[in-house]
Amino acid sequence: SVRRGIYALACCLMLAAALWGLRTTMAMRNISGAATQLALARPDLAARDVAAAKLWAPASMPHIPRYEARWRTEKLRLEENSLGTEEKRRLYYEAISFLNETLRRQPSLAYVYSDRAKLHYLAQRQKIGDDGAEKAIADLEAALRADPINLDARMGLANIYLQDGAMKKAESVLGAG
């Protein structure tokens, strides 16, 4: 009877591990689909794939909130002229909330700071967020602290400085890389 109990426990543990692997695999399959839809400029289809991934994903998976933010950011970028101001604001604040959640889960993910910086800058351009350039600079600097060789953050920061006419700062950022 002890042997049967140990056997039953081992079977339950193997089943749990298999189910965990299946959940993660299915979630990543849907996240991959969302990435493809975003590359094809289809944010609404990406949103569908992210929703499907959420059904499968373990609660701790950091990809889910990041892709929740990414499809909203892409929708803001692509549909700038067709969305109303309130819809733009809603998408912006939801995307920021999801990126903040991603950073809460894994603060070392430098690319999330870059995603948030791009979103702040986009919101400033569309006149739906406050201090977008300043927030973008702070996020890009945070990205570089987390990953000093992050080319995306380094180029983004240099471009903001160039647009502001701060050539020396831009050269410094690029030279440090």
PDB file of C-alpha atoms in Angstrom:
ATOM      1  CA  SER A   1       0.000   0.000   0.000  1.00  0.00           C
ATOM      2  CA  VAL A   2       2.924   2.367   0.638  1.00  0.00           C
ATOM      3  CA  ARG A   3       4.309   1.429  -2.765  1.00  0.00           C
ATOM      4  CA  ARG A   4       0.981   2.249  -4.405  1.00  0.00           C
ATOM      5  CA  GLY A   5       0.895   5.599  -2.644  1.00  0.00           C
ATOM      6  CA  ILE A   6       4.411   6.451  -3.828  1.00  0.00           C
ATOM      7  CA  TYR A   7       3.524   5.280  -7.344  1.00  0.00           C
ATOM      8  CA  ALA A   8       0.338   7.390  -7.336  1.00  0.00           C
ATOM      9  CA  LEU A   9       2.264  10.420  -6.078  1.00  0.00           C
ATOM     10  CA  ALA A  10       4.940   9.974  -8.762  1.00  0.00           C
ATOM     11  CA  CYS A  11       2.243   9.693 -11.445  1.00  0.00           C
ATOM     12  CA  CYS A  12       0.538  12.855 -10.178  1.00  0.00           C
ATOM     13  CA  LEU A  13       3.842  14.744 -10.212  1.00  0.00           C
ATOM     14  CA  MET A  14       4.601  13.607 -13.762  1.00  0.00           C
ATOM     15  CA  LEU A  15       1.109  14.595 -14.894  1.00  0.00           C
ATOM     16  CA  ALA A  16       1.443  18.013 -13.260  1.00  0.00           C
ATOM     17  CA  ALA A  17       4.803  18.565 -14.977  1.00  0.00           C
ATOM     18  CA  ALA A  18       3.350  17.525 -18.337  1.00  0.00           C
ATOM     19  CA  LEU A  19       0.375  19.867 -17.913  1.00  0.00           C
ATOM     20  CA  TRP A  20       2.676  22.732 -16.917  1.00  0.00           C
ATOM     21  CA  GLY A  21       4.757  22.129 -20.040  1.00  0.00           C
ATOM     22  CA  LEU A  22       1.645  21.977 -22.226  1.00  0.00           C
ATOM     23  CA  ARG A  23       0.315  25.250 -20.774  1.00  0.00           C
ATOM     24  CA  THR A  24       3.610  27.035 -21.346  1.00  0.00           C
ATOM     25  CA  THR A  25       3.978  25.646 -24.877  1.00  0.00           C
ATOM     26  CA  MET A  26       0.466  26.699 -25.872  1.00  0.00           C
ATOM     27  CA  ALA A  27       0.915  30.158 -24.347  1.00  0.00           C
ATOM     28  CA  MET A  28       4.196  30.672 -26.203  1.00  0.00           C
ATOM     29  CA  ARG A  29       2.603  29.461 -29.435  1.00  0.00           C
ATOM     30  CA  ASN A  30      -0.067  32.141 -29.079  1.00  0.00           C
ATOM     31  CA  ILE A  31       2.509  34.787 -28.115  1.00  0.00           C
ATOM     32  CA  SER A  32       4.457  33.865 -31.246  1.00  0.00           C
ATOM     33  CA  GLY A  33       1.239  34.339 -33.224  1.00  0.00           C
ATOM     34  CA  ALA A  34       0.776  37.763 -31.630  1.00  0.00           C
ATOM     35  CA  ALA A  35       4.331  38.730 -32.581  1.00  0.00           C
ATOM     36  CA  THR A  36       3.636  37.673 -36.166  1.00  0.00           C
ATOM     37  CA  GLN A  37       0.401  39.680 -36.266  1.00  0.00           C
ATOM     38  CA  LEU A  38       2.219  42.748 -34.905  1.00  0.00           C
ATOM     39  CA  ALA A  39       4.909  42.360 -37.578  1.00  0.00           C
ATOM     40  CA  LEU A  40       2.103  42.296 -40.159  1.00  0.00           C
ATOM     41  CA  ALA A  41       0.573  45.461 -38.624  1.00  0.00           C
ATOM     42  CA  ARG A  42      -2.559  43.661 -37.389  1.00  0.00           C
ATOM     43  CA  PRO A  43      -2.971  44.748 -33.754  1.00  0.00           C
ATOM     44  CA  ASP A  44      -6.545  43.474 -33.453  1.00  0.00           C
ATOM     45  CA  LEU A  45      -5.483  39.955 -34.455  1.00  0.00           C
ATOM     46  CA  ALA A  46      -2.513  40.227 -32.096  1.00  0.00           C
ATOM     47  CA  ALA A  47      -4.975  41.091 -29.302  1.00  0.00           C
ATOM     48  CA  ARG A  48      -6.881  37.899 -30.111  1.00  0.00           C
ATOM     49  CA  ASP A  49      -3.707  35.818 -29.872  1.00  0.00           C
ATOM     50  CA  VAL A  50      -2.725  37.449 -26.576  1.00  0.00           C
ATOM     51  CA  ALA A  51      -6.177  36.686 -25.162  1.00  0.00           C
ATOM     52  CA  ALA A  52      -5.727  33.035 -26.191  1.00  0.00           C
ATOM     53  CA  ALA A  53      -2.272  32.962 -24.603  1.00  0.00           C
ATOM     54  CA  LYS A  54      -3.737  34.246 -21.340  1.00  0.00           C
ATOM     55  CA  LEU A  55      -6.018  31.206 -21.213  1.00  0.00           C
ATOM     56  CA  TRP A  56      -3.003  28.904 -21.247  1.00  0.00           C
ATOM     57  CA  ALA A  57      -0.243  30.899 -19.584  1.00  0.00           C
ATOM     58  CA  PRO A  58       1.030  30.389 -16.083  1.00  0.00           C
ATOM     59  CA  ALA A  59       0.233  33.464 -13.987  1.00  0.00           C
ATOM     60  CA  SER A  60       3.894  34.436 -13.680  1.00  0.00           C
ATOM     61  CA  MET A  61       4.623  34.582 -17.426  1.00  0.00           C
ATOM     62  CA  PRO A  62       6.054  38.064 -18.188  1.00  0.00           C
ATOM     63  CA  HIS A  63       5.304  37.864 -21.926  1.00  0.00           C
ATOM     64  CA  ILE A  64       1.561  38.292 -21.451  1.00  0.00           C
ATOM     65  CA  PRO A  65       1.528  41.853 -20.046  1.00  0.00           C
ATOM     66  CA  ARG A  66       4.287  42.901 -22.455  1.00  0.00           C
ATOM     67  CA  TYR A  67       2.269  41.751 -25.463  1.00  0.00           C
ATOM     68  CA  GLU A  68      -0.877  43.296 -23.993  1.00  0.00           C
ATOM     69  CA  ALA A  69       1.057  46.567 -24.111  1.00  0.00           C
ATOM     70  CA  ARG A  70       2.575  45.925 -27.536  1.00  0.00           C
ATOM     71  CA  TRP A  71      -0.703  45.429 -29.387  1.00  0.00           C
ATOM     72  CA  ARG A  72      -2.131  48.563 -27.773  1.00  0.00           C
ATOM     73  CA  THR A  73       0.961  50.573 -28.719  1.00  0.00           C
ATOM     74  CA  GLU A  74       0.782  49.305 -32.290  1.00  0.00           C
ATOM     75  CA  LYS A  75      -2.913  50.172 -32.500  1.00  0.00           C
ATOM     76  CA  LEU A  76      -2.131  53.699 -31.284  1.00  0.00           C
ATOM     77  CA  ARG A  77       0.624  54.050 -33.857  1.00  0.00           C
ATOM     78  CA  LEU A  78      -1.287  52.630 -36.812  1.00  0.00           C
ATOM     79  CA  GLU A  79      -4.720  54.085 -36.141  1.00  0.00           C
ATOM     80  CA  GLU A  80      -3.655  57.516 -34.921  1.00  0.00           C
ATOM     81  CA  ASN A  81      -5.991  59.369 -37.286  1.00  0.00           C
ATOM     82  CA  SER A  82      -9.040  57.156 -36.789  1.00  0.00           C
ATOM     83  CA  LEU A  83      -9.075  56.850 -32.991  1.00  0.00           C
ATOM     84  CA  GLY A  84     -10.716  59.436 -30.765  1.00  0.00           C
ATOM     85  CA  THR A  85      -8.761  61.169 -28.021  1.00  0.00           C
ATOM     86  CA  GLU A  86     -10.402  59.191 -25.224  1.00  0.00           C
ATOM     87  CA  GLU A  87      -9.743  55.878 -26.980  1.00  0.00           C
ATOM     88  CA  LYS A  88      -6.110  56.892 -27.488  1.00  0.00           C
ATOM     89  CA  ARG A  89      -5.775  57.811 -23.805  1.00  0.00           C
ATOM     90  CA  ARG A  90      -7.353  54.527 -22.736  1.00  0.00           C
ATOM     91  CA  LEU A  91      -4.983  52.502 -24.916  1.00  0.00           C
ATOM     92  CA  TYR A  92      -1.993  54.527 -23.685  1.00  0.00           C
ATOM     93  CA  TYR A  93      -2.764  54.138 -19.986  1.00  0.00           C
ATOM     94  CA  GLU A  94      -3.604  50.454 -20.353  1.00  0.00           C
ATOM     95  CA  ALA A  95      -0.339  49.854 -22.219  1.00  0.00           C
ATOM     96  CA  ILE A  96       1.644  51.724 -19.536  1.00  0.00           C
ATOM     97  CA  SER A  97      -0.068  49.665 -16.856  1.00  0.00           C
ATOM     98  CA  PHE A  98       0.860  46.400 -18.608  1.00  0.00           C
ATOM     99  CA  LEU A  99       4.477  47.485 -19.086  1.00  0.00           C
ATOM    100  CA  ASN A 100       4.678  48.457 -15.422  1.00  0.00           C
ATOM    101  CA  GLU A 101       3.332  45.008 -14.547  1.00  0.00           C
ATOM    102  CA  THR A 102       6.010  43.395 -16.712  1.00  0.00           C
ATOM    103  CA  LEU A 103       8.716  45.408 -14.944  1.00  0.00           C
ATOM    104  CA  ARG A 104       7.230  44.541 -11.557  1.00  0.00           C
ATOM    105  CA  ARG A 105       7.568  40.861 -12.443  1.00  0.00           C
ATOM    106  CA  GLN A 106      11.062  41.152 -13.960  1.00  0.00           C
ATOM    107  CA  PRO A 107      12.734  44.550 -13.427  1.00  0.00           C
ATOM    108  CA  SER A 108      15.893  43.489 -15.249  1.00  0.00           C
ATOM    109  CA  LEU A 109      14.199  43.344 -18.671  1.00  0.00           C
ATOM    110  CA  ALA A 110      15.866  46.312 -20.365  1.00  0.00           C
ATOM    111  CA  TYR A 111      13.785  46.040 -23.533  1.00  0.00           C
ATOM    112  CA  VAL A 112      10.614  46.776 -21.539  1.00  0.00           C
ATOM    113  CA  TYR A 113      12.045  50.156 -20.536  1.00  0.00           C
ATOM    114  CA  SER A 114      12.634  50.805 -24.247  1.00  0.00           C
ATOM    115  CA  ASP A 115       9.050  49.768 -25.048  1.00  0.00           C
ATOM    116  CA  ARG A 116       7.745  52.153 -22.396  1.00  0.00           C
ATOM    117  CA  ALA A 117       9.978  54.974 -23.669  1.00  0.00           C
ATOM    118  CA  LYS A 118       8.622  54.551 -27.204  1.00  0.00           C
ATOM    119  CA  LEU A 119       5.086  54.599 -25.851  1.00  0.00           C
ATOM    120  CA  HIS A 120       5.705  57.804 -23.863  1.00  0.00           C
ATOM    121  CA  TYR A 121       7.192  59.461 -26.915  1.00  0.00           C
ATOM    122  CA  LEU A 122       4.285  58.324 -29.109  1.00  0.00           C
ATOM    123  CA  ALA A 123       1.792  59.655 -26.561  1.00  0.00           C
ATOM    124  CA  GLN A 124       3.513  63.033 -26.527  1.00  0.00           C
ATOM    125  CA  ARG A 125       3.429  63.201 -30.321  1.00  0.00           C
ATOM    126  CA  GLN A 126      -0.288  62.375 -30.280  1.00  0.00           C
ATOM    127  CA  LYS A 127      -0.874  64.859 -27.429  1.00  0.00           C
ATOM    128  CA  ILE A 128      -2.378  62.276 -25.078  1.00  0.00           C
ATOM    129  CA  GLY A 129       0.384  61.994 -22.459  1.00  0.00           C
ATOM    130  CA  ASP A 130       2.314  64.447 -20.341  1.00  0.00           C
ATOM    131  CA  ASP A 131       6.091  64.952 -20.425  1.00  0.00           C
ATOM    132  CA  GLY A 132       6.611  62.182 -22.960  1.00  0.00           C
ATOM    133  CA  ALA A 133      10.163  63.136 -23.884  1.00  0.00           C
ATOM    134  CA  GLU A 134      11.275  63.442 -20.258  1.00  0.00           C
ATOM    135  CA  LYS A 135       9.678  60.098 -19.370  1.00  0.00           C
ATOM    136  CA  ALA A 136      11.208  58.505 -22.460  1.00  0.00           C
ATOM    137  CA  ILE A 137      14.662  59.789 -21.505  1.00  0.00           C
ATOM    138  CA  ALA A 138      14.290  58.415 -17.969  1.00  0.00           C
ATOM    139  CA  ASP A 139      13.195  55.010 -19.302  1.00  0.00           C
ATOM    140  CA  LEU A 140      15.981  54.831 -21.878  1.00  0.00           C
ATOM    141  CA  GLU A 141      18.533  55.702 -19.205  1.00  0.00           C
ATOM    142  CA  ALA A 142      17.052  52.943 -17.020  1.00  0.00           C
ATOM    143  CA  ALA A 143      17.336  50.539 -19.958  1.00  0.00           C
ATOM    144  CA  LEU A 144      21.005  51.423 -20.348  1.00  0.00           C
ATOM    145  CA  ARG A 145      21.624  50.904 -16.635  1.00  0.00           C
ATOM    146  CA  ALA A 146      20.039  47.456 -16.916  1.00  0.00           C
ATOM    147  CA  ASP A 147      21.866  46.648 -20.166  1.00  0.00           C
ATOM    148  CA  PRO A 148      24.692  49.054 -21.108  1.00  0.00           C
ATOM    149  CA  ILE A 149      25.035  47.633 -24.626  1.00  0.00           C
ATOM    150  CA  ASN A 150      21.318  47.927 -25.465  1.00  0.00           C
ATOM    151  CA  LEU A 151      21.540  49.421 -28.959  1.00  0.00           C
ATOM    152  CA  ASP A 152      17.804  50.194 -29.194  1.00  0.00           C
ATOM    153  CA  ALA A 153      17.889  52.278 -25.999  1.00  0.00           C
ATOM    154  CA  ARG A 154      21.172  53.955 -26.940  1.00  0.00           C
ATOM    155  CA  MET A 155      19.921  54.968 -30.401  1.00  0.00           C
ATOM    156  CA  GLY A 156      16.564  56.102 -29.013  1.00  0.00           C
ATOM    157  CA  LEU A 157      18.197  58.302 -26.387  1.00  0.00           C
ATOM    158  CA  ALA A 158      20.628  59.775 -28.914  1.00  0.00           C
ATOM    159  CA  ASN A 159      17.737  60.530 -31.299  1.00  0.00           C
ATOM    160  CA  ILE A 160      15.784  62.355 -28.599  1.00  0.00           C
ATOM    161  CA  TYR A 161      18.862  64.422 -27.765  1.00  0.00           C
ATOM    162  CA  LEU A 162      19.408  65.184 -31.461  1.00  0.00           C
ATOM    163  CA  GLN A 163      15.800  66.310 -31.867  1.00  0.00           C
ATOM    164  CA  ASP A 164      16.255  68.586 -28.856  1.00  0.00           C
ATOM    165  CA  GLY A 165      19.428  70.030 -30.406  1.00  0.00           C
ATOM    166  CA  ALA A 166      21.711  68.520 -27.732  1.00  0.00           C
ATOM    167  CA  MET A 167      24.420  67.244 -30.078  1.00  0.00           C
ATOM    168  CA  LYS A 168      27.041  66.797 -27.321  1.00  0.00           C
ATOM    169  CA  LYS A 169      24.669  64.636 -25.239  1.00  0.00           C
ATOM    170  CA  ALA A 170      23.824  62.527 -28.291  1.00  0.00           C
ATOM    171  CA  GLU A 171      27.525  62.060 -29.081  1.00  0.00           C
ATOM    172  CA  SER A 172      28.193  61.112 -25.463  1.00  0.00           C
ATOM    173  CA  VAL A 173      25.455  58.474 -25.466  1.00  0.00           C
ATOM    174  CA  LEU A 174      26.652  56.980 -28.739  1.00  0.00           C
ATOM    175  CA  GLY A 175      30.318  57.223 -27.777  1.00  0.00           C
ATOM    176  CA  ALA A 176      29.718  55.383 -24.512  1.00  0.00           C
ATOM    177  CA  GLY A 177      28.275  52.486 -26.482  1.00  0.00           C
TER     178      GLY A 177
END
